[in-house]
């Protein structure tokens, strides 16, 4: 029986075990997917080799730090500066990042990306994955961030423009995407932008999926925008992980159903 897992701290609320176990079972792959709460990252990564874990998801706060501990990092993950997926090939560990691909696959379900403008809110690891994915897919990102220095650095790395967060209302774009953690449970009911700003964009996307309806999305919907939660991105980044680990096409509809049911039950 192969073992897969997620490493992070904390991982108690991770939905990856639920999603991946359902997918592995549906594919008939005899494997277990386990959440590991990491106390020592170097020892944990060595443990992947020692215990022959076949594939590992990486979550906060280790997505960047883990890169130096691997034997190789794929070019996209290196450009993003973060790894969310590790493949173990007979003790040789390679890092990938499927977050950008996950976002693009989800957006493609509802919109065209090539030639369209995307206002990307934030400049952390999630924003870097989003901007990388959008540029790869022919989209035109505009980075908006509270701290100008960080936003400018991200924009420069990917050849796009930067605007201060305070100027968000003046940015012309087909879609506004929040990549910051603002509005995520169990934080308070906050939005990264004043309520009158999202209404200026035809599409408003939040990569947060806990809760499914963030204040940001609720205010956007009330202003007449079409909205998308981070659930689809989460499912698609996991589907791409499964493809990398097993070569199989993941049952995305099933994965979405089980995760959505859990999120709705959790309120
Ligand atoms: P991750 O790697 O998950 O993207 P991160 O690297 O901590 O997380 O980045 C979080 C992003 O959310 C940053 O761009 C941060 O803005 P700053 O660069 O100004 O710190 C943004 N962010 C966090 N809290 C915010 C808030 N209250 N308002 C606006 N932006 C916020």
Tab-separated table of C-alpha atoms and ligand atoms in Angstrom:
chain	number	residue	atom	x	y	z
A	1	UNK	CA	0.000	0.000	0.000
A	2	UNK	CA	1.528	3.319	-1.093
A	3	UNK	CA	1.403	6.271	1.280
A	4	UNK	CA	0.862	9.890	0.242
A	5	UNK	CA	0.433	12.872	2.511
A	6	UNK	CA	0.395	16.562	3.234
A	7	UNK	CA	3.067	18.278	5.330
A	8	UNK	CA	2.337	21.578	7.096
A	9	UNK	CA	1.733	23.099	10.499
A	10	UNK	CA	-1.085	23.263	11.334
A	11	UNK	CA	-2.716	20.608	9.098
A	12	UNK	CA	-5.680	19.613	11.269
A	13	UNK	CA	-8.160	21.507	9.103
A	14	UNK	CA	-6.623	20.527	5.766
A	15	UNK	CA	-9.177	19.191	3.281
A	16	UNK	CA	-6.449	17.486	1.238
A	17	UNK	CA	-6.794	14.086	3.003
A	18	UNK	CA	-10.543	14.008	2.336
A	19	UNK	CA	-10.128	15.072	-1.291
A	20	UNK	CA	-7.154	12.891	-2.179
A	21	UNK	CA	-8.365	9.759	-0.377
A	22	UNK	CA	-11.712	9.984	-2.183
A	23	UNK	CA	-9.882	10.347	-5.506
A	24	UNK	CA	-7.407	7.500	-4.846
A	25	UNK	CA	-10.260	5.199	-3.797
A	26	UNK	CA	-12.348	6.123	-6.854
A	27	UNK	CA	-9.373	5.427	-9.136
A	28	UNK	CA	-8.883	2.015	-7.490
A	29	UNK	CA	-5.355	2.906	-6.363
A	30	UNK	CA	-4.526	1.053	-3.118
A	31	UNK	CA	-3.055	3.941	-1.121
A	32	UNK	CA	-3.470	6.020	1.995
A	33	UNK	CA	-3.220	9.827	2.123
A	34	UNK	CA	-2.276	11.161	5.565
A	35	UNK	CA	-1.888	14.621	7.161
A	36	UNK	CA	1.493	15.113	8.875
A	37	UNK	CA	1.891	18.002	11.308
A	38	UNK	CA	5.583	18.822	10.906
A	39	UNK	CA	7.780	19.622	13.915
A	40	UNK	CA	11.097	19.654	12.026
A	41	UNK	CA	11.041	20.248	8.279
A	42	UNK	CA	14.500	18.849	7.500
A	43	UNK	CA	13.713	15.624	9.371
A	44	UNK	CA	10.284	15.451	7.759
A	45	UNK	CA	11.718	15.711	4.240
A	46	UNK	CA	14.302	13.056	5.049
A	47	UNK	CA	11.371	11.019	6.375
A	48	UNK	CA	9.708	11.140	2.945
A	49	UNK	CA	12.729	9.251	1.615
A	50	UNK	CA	13.095	7.018	4.645
A	51	UNK	CA	9.446	5.966	4.728
A	52	UNK	CA	9.125	5.902	0.924
A	53	UNK	CA	6.122	8.238	0.810
A	54	UNK	CA	5.274	8.343	-2.892
A	55	UNK	CA	3.999	11.893	-3.120
A	56	UNK	CA	3.537	14.770	-0.715
A	57	UNK	CA	1.541	18.015	-0.746
A	58	UNK	CA	3.221	20.947	0.982
A	59	UNK	CA	1.210	23.605	2.753
A	60	UNK	CA	1.835	26.615	4.989
A	61	UNK	CA	4.312	27.633	6.259
A	62	UNK	CA	6.763	25.424	4.350
A	63	UNK	CA	6.140	26.064	0.645
A	64	UNK	CA	9.284	28.176	0.175
A	65	UNK	CA	11.556	26.760	2.885
A	66	UNK	CA	11.154	23.209	1.553
A	67	UNK	CA	12.756	24.087	-1.796
A	68	UNK	CA	16.341	23.953	-0.457
A	69	UNK	CA	15.774	20.467	0.959
A	70	UNK	CA	14.782	18.820	-2.335
A	71	UNK	CA	16.978	17.229	-5.003
A	72	UNK	CA	15.374	19.249	-7.790
A	73	UNK	CA	12.728	21.911	-8.373
A	74	UNK	CA	10.797	22.145	-11.634
A	75	UNK	CA	11.175	25.436	-13.555
A	76	UNK	CA	7.646	26.740	-12.891
A	77	UNK	CA	7.905	26.168	-9.142
A	78	UNK	CA	11.313	27.872	-9.179
A	79	UNK	CA	9.827	30.898	-10.975
A	80	UNK	CA	6.982	31.065	-8.465
A	81	UNK	CA	9.405	30.562	-5.570
A	82	UNK	CA	7.225	27.966	-3.851
A	83	UNK	CA	6.623	24.210	-3.960
A	84	UNK	CA	3.247	22.648	-3.132
A	85	UNK	CA	3.941	19.168	-4.515
A	86	UNK	CA	6.794	16.694	-3.988
A	87	UNK	CA	7.375	13.591	-6.087
A	88	UNK	CA	9.526	10.806	-4.627
A	89	UNK	CA	11.307	8.840	-7.333
A	90	UNK	CA	13.270	6.146	-5.447
A	91	UNK	CA	14.517	8.632	-2.862
A	92	UNK	CA	15.072	11.495	-5.304
A	93	UNK	CA	12.666	14.308	-4.394
A	94	UNK	CA	11.468	16.823	-6.988
A	95	UNK	CA	9.296	19.861	-6.224
A	96	UNK	CA	6.452	21.203	-8.377
A	97	UNK	CA	3.857	23.924	-7.971
A	98	UNK	CA	0.309	23.170	-9.153
A	99	UNK	CA	-1.393	26.289	-7.710
A	100	UNK	CA	-1.076	28.368	-10.896
A	101	UNK	CA	-2.323	25.490	-13.050
A	102	UNK	CA	-5.178	24.950	-10.588
A	103	UNK	CA	-6.304	28.558	-10.859
A	104	UNK	CA	-6.093	28.610	-14.661
A	105	UNK	CA	-8.059	25.361	-15.060
A	106	UNK	CA	-10.768	26.685	-12.784
A	107	UNK	CA	-10.976	30.079	-14.525
A	108	UNK	CA	-11.132	28.362	-17.918
A	109	UNK	CA	-14.365	26.673	-16.827
A	110	UNK	CA	-16.049	30.083	-16.914
A	111	UNK	CA	-13.953	32.561	-18.936
A	112	UNK	CA	-11.295	33.120	-21.584
A	113	UNK	CA	-7.877	34.114	-20.311
A	114	UNK	CA	-5.842	35.007	-23.390
A	115	UNK	CA	-5.705	38.765	-23.924
A	116	UNK	CA	-7.879	39.483	-20.867
A	117	UNK	CA	-6.800	41.751	-18.012
A	118	UNK	CA	-6.685	40.430	-14.426
A	119	UNK	CA	-6.281	42.619	-11.346
A	120	UNK	CA	-4.396	40.418	-8.858
A	121	UNK	CA	-4.683	41.470	-5.242
A	122	UNK	CA	-1.660	40.478	-3.118
A	123	UNK	CA	2.032	39.754	-3.606
A	124	UNK	CA	2.703	36.618	-1.521
A	125	UNK	CA	3.272	33.056	-2.710
A	126	UNK	CA	-0.339	32.627	-3.809
A	127	UNK	CA	-0.164	35.830	-5.874
A	128	UNK	CA	3.083	34.677	-7.502
A	129	UNK	CA	1.452	31.380	-8.509
A	130	UNK	CA	-1.605	33.229	-9.870
A	131	UNK	CA	0.463	35.731	-11.879
A	132	UNK	CA	2.712	32.960	-13.211
A	133	UNK	CA	-0.320	30.926	-14.325
A	134	UNK	CA	-2.038	33.917	-15.911
A	135	UNK	CA	1.055	34.980	-17.872
A	136	UNK	CA	1.606	31.396	-19.072
A	137	UNK	CA	-2.012	31.306	-20.286
A	138	UNK	CA	-1.719	34.599	-22.177
A	139	UNK	CA	-3.551	36.739	-19.619
A	140	UNK	CA	-2.440	40.250	-18.645
A	141	UNK	CA	-2.096	40.611	-14.855
A	142	UNK	CA	-1.968	43.930	-13.006
A	143	UNK	CA	-0.581	43.477	-9.478
A	144	UNK	CA	-2.252	45.392	-6.635
A	145	UNK	CA	-0.646	45.240	-3.204
A	146	UNK	CA	-0.712	47.060	0.115
A	147	UNK	CA	3.106	47.101	0.340
A	148	UNK	CA	4.393	48.701	-2.852
A	149	UNK	CA	7.903	47.264	-2.645
A	150	UNK	CA	6.618	43.665	-2.628
A	151	UNK	CA	4.075	44.295	-5.361
A	152	UNK	CA	6.633	46.016	-7.586
A	153	UNK	CA	9.075	43.138	-7.151
A	154	UNK	CA	6.430	40.590	-8.155
A	155	UNK	CA	5.337	42.653	-11.166
A	156	UNK	CA	8.960	43.078	-12.289
A	157	UNK	CA	9.638	39.332	-11.982
A	158	UNK	CA	6.782	38.500	-14.358
A	159	UNK	CA	6.928	41.543	-16.673
A	160	UNK	CA	3.599	43.065	-15.656
A	161	UNK	CA	2.453	46.331	-14.101
A	162	UNK	CA	1.953	47.289	-10.454
A	163	UNK	CA	-0.624	49.653	-8.935
A	164	UNK	CA	-0.982	50.484	-5.222
A	165	UNK	CA	-3.924	48.815	-3.516
A	166	UNK	CA	-5.465	52.224	-2.779
A	167	UNK	CA	-5.837	52.757	-6.566
A	168	UNK	CA	-7.775	49.504	-7.129
A	169	UNK	CA	-10.961	51.346	-8.077
A	170	UNK	CA	-9.176	52.963	-11.021
A	171	UNK	CA	-7.834	49.737	-12.537
A	172	UNK	CA	-9.520	48.473	-15.706
A	173	UNK	CA	-9.704	44.679	-15.747
A	174	UNK	CA	-12.042	41.862	-16.792
A	175	UNK	CA	-11.508	40.027	-13.519
A	176	UNK	CA	-10.411	40.880	-9.970
A	177	UNK	CA	-8.723	38.081	-8.004
A	178	UNK	CA	-8.057	38.151	-4.251
A	179	UNK	CA	-4.966	36.092	-3.371
A	180	UNK	CA	-4.573	37.504	0.159
A	181	UNK	CA	-5.770	35.547	3.217
A	182	UNK	CA	-8.077	38.425	4.225
A	183	UNK	CA	-11.579	37.045	4.845
A	184	UNK	CA	-10.431	33.479	5.545
A	185	UNK	CA	-11.940	31.656	8.534
A	186	UNK	CA	-11.437	31.775	11.458
A	187	UNK	CA	-10.437	35.423	10.970
A	188	UNK	CA	-13.059	38.068	11.309
A	189	UNK	CA	-15.462	38.941	8.526
A	190	UNK	CA	-13.151	41.267	6.597
A	191	UNK	CA	-12.658	42.125	2.941
A	192	UNK	CA	-9.371	43.202	1.334
A	193	UNK	CA	-11.141	46.118	-0.454
A	194	UNK	CA	-13.867	48.652	0.349
A	195	UNK	CA	-17.360	47.376	-0.572
A	196	UNK	CA	-17.768	49.722	-3.553
A	197	UNK	CA	-14.649	48.528	-5.417
A	198	UNK	CA	-15.437	44.936	-6.573
A	199	UNK	CA	-18.563	46.130	-8.429
A	200	UNK	CA	-16.325	47.753	-11.052
A	201	UNK	CA	-15.159	44.341	-12.321
A	202	UNK	CA	-17.314	41.924	-14.389
A	203	UNK	CA	-15.798	38.891	-12.630
A	204	UNK	CA	-14.600	38.688	-9.015
A	205	UNK	CA	-12.654	35.642	-7.784
A	206	UNK	CA	-11.472	34.802	-4.270
A	207	UNK	CA	-8.871	32.063	-3.887
A	208	UNK	CA	-10.103	31.650	-0.296
A	209	UNK	CA	-12.581	28.749	0.037
A	210	UNK	CA	-13.139	28.732	3.822
A	211	UNK	CA	-15.777	30.145	3.890
A	212	UNK	CA	-17.091	29.510	0.364
A	213	UNK	CA	-18.838	32.908	0.387
A	214	UNK	CA	-16.336	35.414	1.746
A	215	UNK	CA	-17.390	38.953	2.518
A	216	UNK	CA	-15.419	40.027	-0.596
A	217	UNK	CA	-17.524	37.716	-2.809
A	218	UNK	CA	-20.790	38.594	-1.095
A	219	UNK	CA	-20.185	42.305	-1.656
A	220	UNK	CA	-19.190	41.636	-5.277
A	221	UNK	CA	-22.317	39.556	-5.912
A	222	UNK	CA	-24.482	42.254	-4.322
A	223	UNK	CA	-22.925	44.746	-6.752
A	224	UNK	CA	-23.890	42.530	-9.717
A	225	UNK	CA	-20.513	40.848	-10.394
A	226	UNK	CA	-20.177	37.221	-11.395
A	227	UNK	CA	-18.202	35.465	-8.651
A	228	UNK	CA	-16.066	32.372	-8.127
A	229	UNK	CA	-14.736	30.964	-4.841
A	230	UNK	CA	-11.367	29.294	-4.340
A	231	UNK	CA	-12.933	25.830	-4.210
A	232	UNK	CA	-12.331	25.102	-7.893
A	233	UNK	CA	-8.691	26.189	-7.716
A	234	UNK	CA	-8.172	23.920	-4.700
A	235	UNK	CA	-9.738	20.956	-6.512
A	236	UNK	CA	-7.770	21.519	-9.711
A	237	UNK	CA	-4.414	21.990	-7.935
A	238	UNK	CA	-5.097	18.652	-6.223
A	239	UNK	CA	-6.111	17.010	-9.500
A	240	UNK	CA	-2.823	18.117	-11.058
A	241	UNK	CA	-0.936	16.702	-8.043
A	242	UNK	CA	-2.616	13.334	-8.573
A	243	UNK	CA	-1.717	13.419	-12.265
A	244	UNK	CA	1.933	14.147	-11.416
A	245	UNK	CA	2.051	11.358	-8.797
A	246	UNK	CA	0.093	8.636	-10.578
A	247	UNK	CA	-0.239	9.634	-14.233
A	248	UNK	CA	-3.999	9.238	-13.867
A	249	UNK	CA	-6.758	11.721	-14.675
A	250	UNK	CA	-8.335	12.778	-11.379
A	251	UNK	CA	-12.095	12.516	-10.766
A	252	UNK	CA	-12.556	16.281	-10.311
A	253	UNK	CA	-16.348	16.200	-10.020
A	254	UNK	CA	-16.192	13.677	-7.171
A	255	UNK	CA	-13.394	15.636	-5.474
A	256	UNK	CA	-15.435	18.839	-5.713
A	257	UNK	CA	-18.533	17.107	-4.320
A	258	UNK	CA	-16.839	15.686	-1.229
A	259	UNK	CA	-14.977	18.896	-0.386
A	260	UNK	CA	-18.003	21.111	-1.017
A	261	UNK	CA	-20.197	18.883	1.164
A	262	UNK	CA	-17.699	19.134	4.025
A	263	UNK	CA	-17.448	22.930	3.662
A	264	UNK	CA	-21.226	23.342	3.612
A	265	UNK	CA	-21.552	21.083	6.661
A	266	UNK	CA	-18.879	23.144	8.467
A	267	UNK	CA	-20.956	26.266	7.710
B	1	LIG	P1	0.786	33.609	0.771
B	1	LIG	O1	2.142	33.035	0.584
B	1	LIG	O2	-0.236	32.659	1.307
B	1	LIG	O3	0.289	34.330	-0.435
B	1	LIG	P2	1.933	35.827	2.217
B	1	LIG	O4	3.234	35.595	1.559
B	1	LIG	O5	1.912	36.078	3.698
B	1	LIG	O6	0.898	34.651	1.979
B	1	LIG	O7	1.247	37.061	1.475
B	1	LIG	C1	0.063	37.576	1.903
B	1	LIG	C2	-0.359	38.740	1.006
B	1	LIG	O8	-1.600	39.232	1.512
B	1	LIG	C3	0.599	39.895	0.971
B	1	LIG	O9	0.616	40.456	-0.322
B	1	LIG	C4	-0.031	40.875	1.968
B	1	LIG	O10	0.213	42.233	1.685
B	1	LIG	P3	1.618	42.955	2.121
B	1	LIG	O11	2.622	42.568	1.064
B	1	LIG	O12	1.296	44.388	2.147
B	1	LIG	O13	1.954	42.392	3.491
B	1	LIG	C5	-1.483	40.620	1.742
B	1	LIG	N1	-2.272	41.006	2.906
B	1	LIG	C6	-2.319	40.378	4.103
B	1	LIG	N2	-3.167	41.023	4.929
B	1	LIG	C7	-3.662	42.089	4.225
B	1	LIG	C8	-4.599	43.137	4.533
B	1	LIG	N3	-5.187	43.222	5.724
B	1	LIG	N4	-4.879	44.040	3.565
B	1	LIG	C9	-4.272	43.954	2.360
B	1	LIG	N5	-3.381	42.993	2.012
B	1	LIG	C10	-3.086	42.076	2.939
